[in-house]
PDB file of C-alpha atoms in Angstrom:
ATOM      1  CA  UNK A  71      35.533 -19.124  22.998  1.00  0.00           C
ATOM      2  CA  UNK A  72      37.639 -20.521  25.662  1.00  0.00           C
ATOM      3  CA  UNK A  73      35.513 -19.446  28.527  1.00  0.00           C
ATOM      4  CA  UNK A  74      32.869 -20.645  26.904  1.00  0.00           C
ATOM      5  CA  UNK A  75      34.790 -24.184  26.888  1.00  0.00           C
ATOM      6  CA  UNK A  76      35.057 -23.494  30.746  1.00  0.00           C
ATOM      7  CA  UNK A  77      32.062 -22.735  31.512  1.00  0.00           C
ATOM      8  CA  UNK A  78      30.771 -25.661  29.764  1.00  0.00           C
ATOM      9  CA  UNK A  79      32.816 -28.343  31.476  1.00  0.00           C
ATOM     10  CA  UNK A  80      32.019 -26.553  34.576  1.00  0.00           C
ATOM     11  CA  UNK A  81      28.207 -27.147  33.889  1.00  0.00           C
ATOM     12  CA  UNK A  82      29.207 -31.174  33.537  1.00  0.00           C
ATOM     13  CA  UNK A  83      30.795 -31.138  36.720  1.00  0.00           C
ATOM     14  CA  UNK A  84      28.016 -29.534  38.911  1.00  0.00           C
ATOM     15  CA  UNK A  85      25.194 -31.380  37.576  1.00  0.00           C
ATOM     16  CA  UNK A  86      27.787 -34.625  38.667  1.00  0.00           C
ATOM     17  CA  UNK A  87      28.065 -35.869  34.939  1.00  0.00           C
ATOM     18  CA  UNK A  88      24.641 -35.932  34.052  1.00  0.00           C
ATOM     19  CA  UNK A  89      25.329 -33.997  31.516  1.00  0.00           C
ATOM     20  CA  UNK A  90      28.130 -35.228  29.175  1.00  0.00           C
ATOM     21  CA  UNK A  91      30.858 -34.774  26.790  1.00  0.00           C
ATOM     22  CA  UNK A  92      28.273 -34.934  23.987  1.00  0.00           C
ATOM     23  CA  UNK A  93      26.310 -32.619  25.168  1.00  0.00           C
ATOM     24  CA  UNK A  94      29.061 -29.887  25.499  1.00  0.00           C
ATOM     25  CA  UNK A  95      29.974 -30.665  21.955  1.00  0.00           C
ATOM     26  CA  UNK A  96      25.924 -29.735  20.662  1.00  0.00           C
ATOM     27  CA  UNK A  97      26.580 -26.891  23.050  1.00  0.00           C
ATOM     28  CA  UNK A  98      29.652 -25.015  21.776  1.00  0.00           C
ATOM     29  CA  UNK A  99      29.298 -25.977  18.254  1.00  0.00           C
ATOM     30  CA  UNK A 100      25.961 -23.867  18.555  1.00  0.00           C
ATOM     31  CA  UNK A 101      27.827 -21.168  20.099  1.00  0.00           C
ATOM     32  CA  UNK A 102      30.359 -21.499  17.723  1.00  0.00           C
ATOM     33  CA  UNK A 103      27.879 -21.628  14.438  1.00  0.00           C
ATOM     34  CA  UNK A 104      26.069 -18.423  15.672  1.00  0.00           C
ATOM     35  CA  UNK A 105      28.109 -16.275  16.970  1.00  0.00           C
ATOM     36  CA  UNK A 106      31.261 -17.391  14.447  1.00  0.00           C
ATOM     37  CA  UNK A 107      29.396 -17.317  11.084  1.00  0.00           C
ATOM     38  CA  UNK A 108      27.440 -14.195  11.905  1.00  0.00           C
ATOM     39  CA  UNK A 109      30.204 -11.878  12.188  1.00  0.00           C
ATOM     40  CA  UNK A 110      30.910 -11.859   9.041  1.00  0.00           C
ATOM     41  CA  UNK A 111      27.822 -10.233   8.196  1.00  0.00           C
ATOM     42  CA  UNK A 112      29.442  -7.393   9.895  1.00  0.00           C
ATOM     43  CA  UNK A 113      32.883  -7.967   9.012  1.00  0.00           C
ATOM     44  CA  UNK A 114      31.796  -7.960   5.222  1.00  0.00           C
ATOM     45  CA  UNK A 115      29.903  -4.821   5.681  1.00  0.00           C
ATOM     46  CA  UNK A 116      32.952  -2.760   7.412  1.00  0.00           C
ATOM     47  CA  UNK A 117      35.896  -4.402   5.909  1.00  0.00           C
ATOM     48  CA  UNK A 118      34.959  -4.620   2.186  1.00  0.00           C
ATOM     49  CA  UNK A 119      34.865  -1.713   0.018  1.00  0.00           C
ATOM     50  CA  UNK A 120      31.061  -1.181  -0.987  1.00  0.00           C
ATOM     51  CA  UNK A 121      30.077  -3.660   2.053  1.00  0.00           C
ATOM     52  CA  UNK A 122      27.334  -2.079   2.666  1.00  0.00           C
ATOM     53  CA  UNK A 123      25.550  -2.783  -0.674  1.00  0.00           C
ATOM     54  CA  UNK A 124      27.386  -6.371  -0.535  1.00  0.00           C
ATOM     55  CA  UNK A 125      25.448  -7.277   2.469  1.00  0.00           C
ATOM     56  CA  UNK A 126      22.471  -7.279   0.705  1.00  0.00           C
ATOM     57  CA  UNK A 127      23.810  -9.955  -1.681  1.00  0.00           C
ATOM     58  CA  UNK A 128      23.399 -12.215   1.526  1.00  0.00           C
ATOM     59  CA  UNK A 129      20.424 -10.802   2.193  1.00  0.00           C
ATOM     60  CA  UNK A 130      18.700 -11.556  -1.138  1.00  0.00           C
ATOM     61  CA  UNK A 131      20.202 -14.562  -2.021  1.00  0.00           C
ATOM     62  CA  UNK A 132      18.949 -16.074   1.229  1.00  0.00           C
ATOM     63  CA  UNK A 133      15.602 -15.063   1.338  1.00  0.00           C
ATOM     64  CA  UNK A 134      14.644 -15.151  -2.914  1.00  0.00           C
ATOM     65  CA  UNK A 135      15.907 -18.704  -2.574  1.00  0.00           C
ATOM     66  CA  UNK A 136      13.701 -19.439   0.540  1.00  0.00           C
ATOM     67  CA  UNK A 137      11.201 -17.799  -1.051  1.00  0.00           C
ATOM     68  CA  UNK A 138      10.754 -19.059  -4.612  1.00  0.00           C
ATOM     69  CA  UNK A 139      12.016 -22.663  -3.589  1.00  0.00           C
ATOM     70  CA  UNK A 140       8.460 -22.128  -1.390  1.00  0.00           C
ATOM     71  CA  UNK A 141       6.665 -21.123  -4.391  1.00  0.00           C
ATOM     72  CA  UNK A 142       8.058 -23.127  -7.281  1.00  0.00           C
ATOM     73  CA  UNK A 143       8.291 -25.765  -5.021  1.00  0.00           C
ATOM     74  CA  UNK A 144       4.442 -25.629  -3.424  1.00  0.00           C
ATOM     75  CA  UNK A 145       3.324 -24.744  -7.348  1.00  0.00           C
ATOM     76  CA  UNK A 146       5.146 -27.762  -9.427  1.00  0.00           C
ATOM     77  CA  UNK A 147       7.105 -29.753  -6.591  1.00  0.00           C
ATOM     78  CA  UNK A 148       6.711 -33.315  -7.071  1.00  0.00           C
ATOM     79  CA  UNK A 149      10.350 -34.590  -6.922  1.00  0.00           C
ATOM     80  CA  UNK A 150      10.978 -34.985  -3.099  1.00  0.00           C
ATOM     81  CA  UNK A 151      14.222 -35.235  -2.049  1.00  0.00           C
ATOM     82  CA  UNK A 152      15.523 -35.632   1.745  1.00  0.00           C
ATOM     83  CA  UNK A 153      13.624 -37.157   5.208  1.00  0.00           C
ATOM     84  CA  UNK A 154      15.458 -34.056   7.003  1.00  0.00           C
ATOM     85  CA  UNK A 155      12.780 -31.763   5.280  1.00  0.00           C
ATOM     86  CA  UNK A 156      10.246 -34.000   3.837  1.00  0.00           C
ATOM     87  CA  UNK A 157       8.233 -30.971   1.654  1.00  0.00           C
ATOM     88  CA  UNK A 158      11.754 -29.984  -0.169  1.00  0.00           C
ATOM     89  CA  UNK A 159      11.720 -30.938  -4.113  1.00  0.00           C
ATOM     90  CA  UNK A 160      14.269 -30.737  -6.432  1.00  0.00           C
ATOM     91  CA  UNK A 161      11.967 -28.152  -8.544  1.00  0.00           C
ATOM     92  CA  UNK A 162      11.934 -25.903  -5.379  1.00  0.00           C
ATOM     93  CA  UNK A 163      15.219 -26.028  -5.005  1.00  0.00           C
ATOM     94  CA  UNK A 164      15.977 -25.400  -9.061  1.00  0.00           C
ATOM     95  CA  UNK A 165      13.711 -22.104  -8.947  1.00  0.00           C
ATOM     96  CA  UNK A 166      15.028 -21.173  -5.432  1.00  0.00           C
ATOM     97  CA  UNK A 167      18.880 -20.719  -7.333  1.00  0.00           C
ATOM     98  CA  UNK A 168      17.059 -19.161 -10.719  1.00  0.00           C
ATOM     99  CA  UNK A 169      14.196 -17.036  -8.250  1.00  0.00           C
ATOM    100  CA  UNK A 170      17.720 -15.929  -6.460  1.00  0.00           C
ATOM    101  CA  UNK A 171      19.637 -14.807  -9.214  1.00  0.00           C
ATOM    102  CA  UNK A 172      16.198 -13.361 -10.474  1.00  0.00           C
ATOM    103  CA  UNK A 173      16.151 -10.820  -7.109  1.00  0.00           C
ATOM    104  CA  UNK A 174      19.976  -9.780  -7.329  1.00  0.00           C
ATOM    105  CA  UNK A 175      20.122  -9.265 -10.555  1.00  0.00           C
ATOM    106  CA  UNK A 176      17.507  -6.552 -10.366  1.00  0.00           C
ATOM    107  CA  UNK A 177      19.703  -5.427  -7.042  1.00  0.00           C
ATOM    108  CA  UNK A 178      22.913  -5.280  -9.396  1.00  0.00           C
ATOM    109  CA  UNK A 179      20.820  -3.009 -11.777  1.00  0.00           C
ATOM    110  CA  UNK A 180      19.420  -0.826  -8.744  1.00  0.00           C
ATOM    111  CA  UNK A 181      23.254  -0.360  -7.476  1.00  0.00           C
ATOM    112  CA  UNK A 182      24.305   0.611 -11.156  1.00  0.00           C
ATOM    113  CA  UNK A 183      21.276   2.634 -11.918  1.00  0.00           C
ATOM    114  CA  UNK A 184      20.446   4.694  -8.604  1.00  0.00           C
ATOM    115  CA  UNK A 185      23.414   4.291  -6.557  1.00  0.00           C
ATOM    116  CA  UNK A 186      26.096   4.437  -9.660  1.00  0.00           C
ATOM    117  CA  UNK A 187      28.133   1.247  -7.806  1.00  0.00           C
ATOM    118  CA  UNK A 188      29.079  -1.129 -10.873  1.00  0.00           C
ATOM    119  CA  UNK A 189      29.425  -4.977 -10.256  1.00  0.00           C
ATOM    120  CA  UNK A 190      29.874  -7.306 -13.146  1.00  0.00           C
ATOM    121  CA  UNK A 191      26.537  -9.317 -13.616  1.00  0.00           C
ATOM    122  CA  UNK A 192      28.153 -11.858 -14.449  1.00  0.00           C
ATOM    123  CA  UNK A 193      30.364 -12.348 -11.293  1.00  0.00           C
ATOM    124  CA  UNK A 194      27.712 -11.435  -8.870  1.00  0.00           C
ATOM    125  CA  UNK A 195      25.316 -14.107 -11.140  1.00  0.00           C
ATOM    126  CA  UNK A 196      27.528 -16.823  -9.871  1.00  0.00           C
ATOM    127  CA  UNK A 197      28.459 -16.169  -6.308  1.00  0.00           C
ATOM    128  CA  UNK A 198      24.434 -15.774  -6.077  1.00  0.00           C
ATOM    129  CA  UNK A 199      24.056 -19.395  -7.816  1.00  0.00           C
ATOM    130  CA  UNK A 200      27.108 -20.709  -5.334  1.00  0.00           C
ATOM    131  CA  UNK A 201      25.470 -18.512  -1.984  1.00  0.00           C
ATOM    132  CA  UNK A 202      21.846 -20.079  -3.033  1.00  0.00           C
ATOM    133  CA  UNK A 203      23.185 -23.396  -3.046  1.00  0.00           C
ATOM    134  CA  UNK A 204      24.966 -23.243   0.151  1.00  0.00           C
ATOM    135  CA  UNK A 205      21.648 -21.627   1.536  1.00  0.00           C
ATOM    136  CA  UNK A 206      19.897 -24.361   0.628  1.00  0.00           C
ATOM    137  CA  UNK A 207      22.662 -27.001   2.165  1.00  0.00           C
ATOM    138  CA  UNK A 208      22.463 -24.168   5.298  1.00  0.00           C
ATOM    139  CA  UNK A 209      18.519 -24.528   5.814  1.00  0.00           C
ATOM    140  CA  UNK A 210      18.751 -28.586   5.631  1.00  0.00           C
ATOM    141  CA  UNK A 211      21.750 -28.385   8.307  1.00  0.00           C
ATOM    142  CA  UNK A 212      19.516 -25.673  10.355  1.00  0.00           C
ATOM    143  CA  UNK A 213      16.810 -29.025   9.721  1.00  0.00           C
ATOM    144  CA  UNK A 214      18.936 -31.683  10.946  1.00  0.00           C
ATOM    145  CA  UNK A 215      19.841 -29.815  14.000  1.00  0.00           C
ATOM    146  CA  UNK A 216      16.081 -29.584  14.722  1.00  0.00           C
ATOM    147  CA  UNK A 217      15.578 -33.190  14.073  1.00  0.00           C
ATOM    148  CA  UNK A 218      18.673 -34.440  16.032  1.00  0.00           C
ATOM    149  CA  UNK A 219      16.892 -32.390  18.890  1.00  0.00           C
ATOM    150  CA  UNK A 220      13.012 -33.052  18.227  1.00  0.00           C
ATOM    151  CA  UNK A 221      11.760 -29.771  17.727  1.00  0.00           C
ATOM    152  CA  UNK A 222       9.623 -27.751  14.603  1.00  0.00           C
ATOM    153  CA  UNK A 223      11.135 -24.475  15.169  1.00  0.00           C
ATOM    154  CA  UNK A 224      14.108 -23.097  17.106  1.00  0.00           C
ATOM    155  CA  UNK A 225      10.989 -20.765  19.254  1.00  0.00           C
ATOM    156  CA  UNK A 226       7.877 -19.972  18.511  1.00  0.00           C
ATOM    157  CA  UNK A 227       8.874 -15.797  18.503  1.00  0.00           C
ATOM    158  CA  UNK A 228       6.932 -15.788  15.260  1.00  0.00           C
ATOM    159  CA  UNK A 229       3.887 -17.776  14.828  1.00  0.00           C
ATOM    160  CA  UNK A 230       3.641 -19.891  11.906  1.00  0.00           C
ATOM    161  CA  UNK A 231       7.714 -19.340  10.716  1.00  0.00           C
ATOM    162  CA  UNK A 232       9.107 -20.361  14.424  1.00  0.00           C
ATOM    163  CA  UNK A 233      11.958 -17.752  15.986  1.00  0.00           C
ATOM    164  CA  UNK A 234      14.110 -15.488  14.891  1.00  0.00           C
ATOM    165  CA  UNK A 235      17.112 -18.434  13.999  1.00  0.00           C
ATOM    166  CA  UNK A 236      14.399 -19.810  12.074  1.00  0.00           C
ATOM    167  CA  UNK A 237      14.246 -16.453  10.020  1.00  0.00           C
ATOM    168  CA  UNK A 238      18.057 -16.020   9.677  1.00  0.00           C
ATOM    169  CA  UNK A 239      19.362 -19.920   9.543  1.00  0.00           C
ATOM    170  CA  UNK A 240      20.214 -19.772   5.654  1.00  0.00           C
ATOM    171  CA  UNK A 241      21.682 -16.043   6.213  1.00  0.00           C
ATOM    172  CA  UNK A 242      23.938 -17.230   8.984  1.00  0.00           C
ATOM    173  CA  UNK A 243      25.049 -20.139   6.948  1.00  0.00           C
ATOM    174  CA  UNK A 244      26.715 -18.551   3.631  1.00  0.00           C
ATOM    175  CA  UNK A 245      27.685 -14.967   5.230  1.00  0.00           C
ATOM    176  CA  UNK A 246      31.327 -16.468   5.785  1.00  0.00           C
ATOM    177  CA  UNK A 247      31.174 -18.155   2.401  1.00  0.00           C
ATOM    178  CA  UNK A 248      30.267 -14.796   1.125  1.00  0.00           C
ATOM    179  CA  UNK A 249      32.704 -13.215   2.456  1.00  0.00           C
ATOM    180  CA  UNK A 250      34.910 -15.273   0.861  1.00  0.00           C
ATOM    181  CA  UNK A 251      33.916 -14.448  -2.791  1.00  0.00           C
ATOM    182  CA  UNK A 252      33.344 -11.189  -2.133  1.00  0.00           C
ATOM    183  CA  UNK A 253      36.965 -11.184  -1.612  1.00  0.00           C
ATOM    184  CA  UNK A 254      38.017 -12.454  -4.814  1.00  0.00           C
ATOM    185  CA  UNK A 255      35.982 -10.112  -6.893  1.00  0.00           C
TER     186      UNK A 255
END
């Protein structure tokens, strides 16, 4: 992180301050959010015992609540809620949390059932209804960022769902939070 501080300010002072301070600032706190947050998808996979079937916690929290708050939300939305992401209801959002606790669950019974690893339902029930809220909070921030800046989509790698960021913005978001209550249970 520190050279990447350096090389920062350098970039301000060979462009003669047309760049500035707030500029770095948007710069490293990207660097920081990426490259920060998604280690711990790794670190939660190595370090924890089971990690590897934890990781998919993050996995399927993140995309059953992107996906159902789509569905629920494109089937019986009518409650908008925010001018960062104008088509997000409050129904979405409900049966994102209950369409993400829907999709673990039936992970927690696949790990008990085929791979004989137990985890309390109940536990794993509520760090999924925590992890899809913070998704949720994680896909508006990934919005804001791409208001603040003026763009639809991070790229256009995928047509249709933008880049690959795009993709992974809610998964980067609650993988340290995960981490987190994975490590109380």
């Amino acid at each position: 992180m520190p050279i990447s501080i350096i090389v920062l300010f350098l970039y301000v002072i060979s462009t003669n301050l047309k760049r500035n301070i707030q500029d770095i600032a948007i710069t490293f706190f990207g660097i920081f959010y990426i490259v920060i947050f998604l280690m711990y998808i790794s670190v939660i996979r190595e370090d924890l015992k089971n990690g590897a079937f934890l990781i998919w916690y993050v996995f399927f929290t993140a995309w059953g609540t992107d996906i159902f708050a789509y569905i629920v939300g494109k089937w019986i939305g009518k409650h908008h809620f925010t001018q960062i992401s104008p088509n997000k209801t409050i129904e979405g959002c409900i049966g994102g949390v209950f369409g993400a606790i829907l999709l673990t669950t039936i992970y927690t019974a696949t790990c008990q059932f085929i791979f004989h690893i137990e985890f309390n339902y109940l536990i794993m029930g509520i760090i999924c209804f925590v992890l899809s809220l913070l998704s949720q909070i994680g896909d508006l921030a990934a919005s804001s960022i791409k208001r603040y800046t003026g763009i639809k989509d991070f790229s256009n790698l995928i047509p249709g769902h933008g880049g690959m960021l795009d993709r992974i913005d809610s998964i980067i978001f609650i993988a340290p939070f995960a981490y987190f209550l994975f490590m109380l249970i």
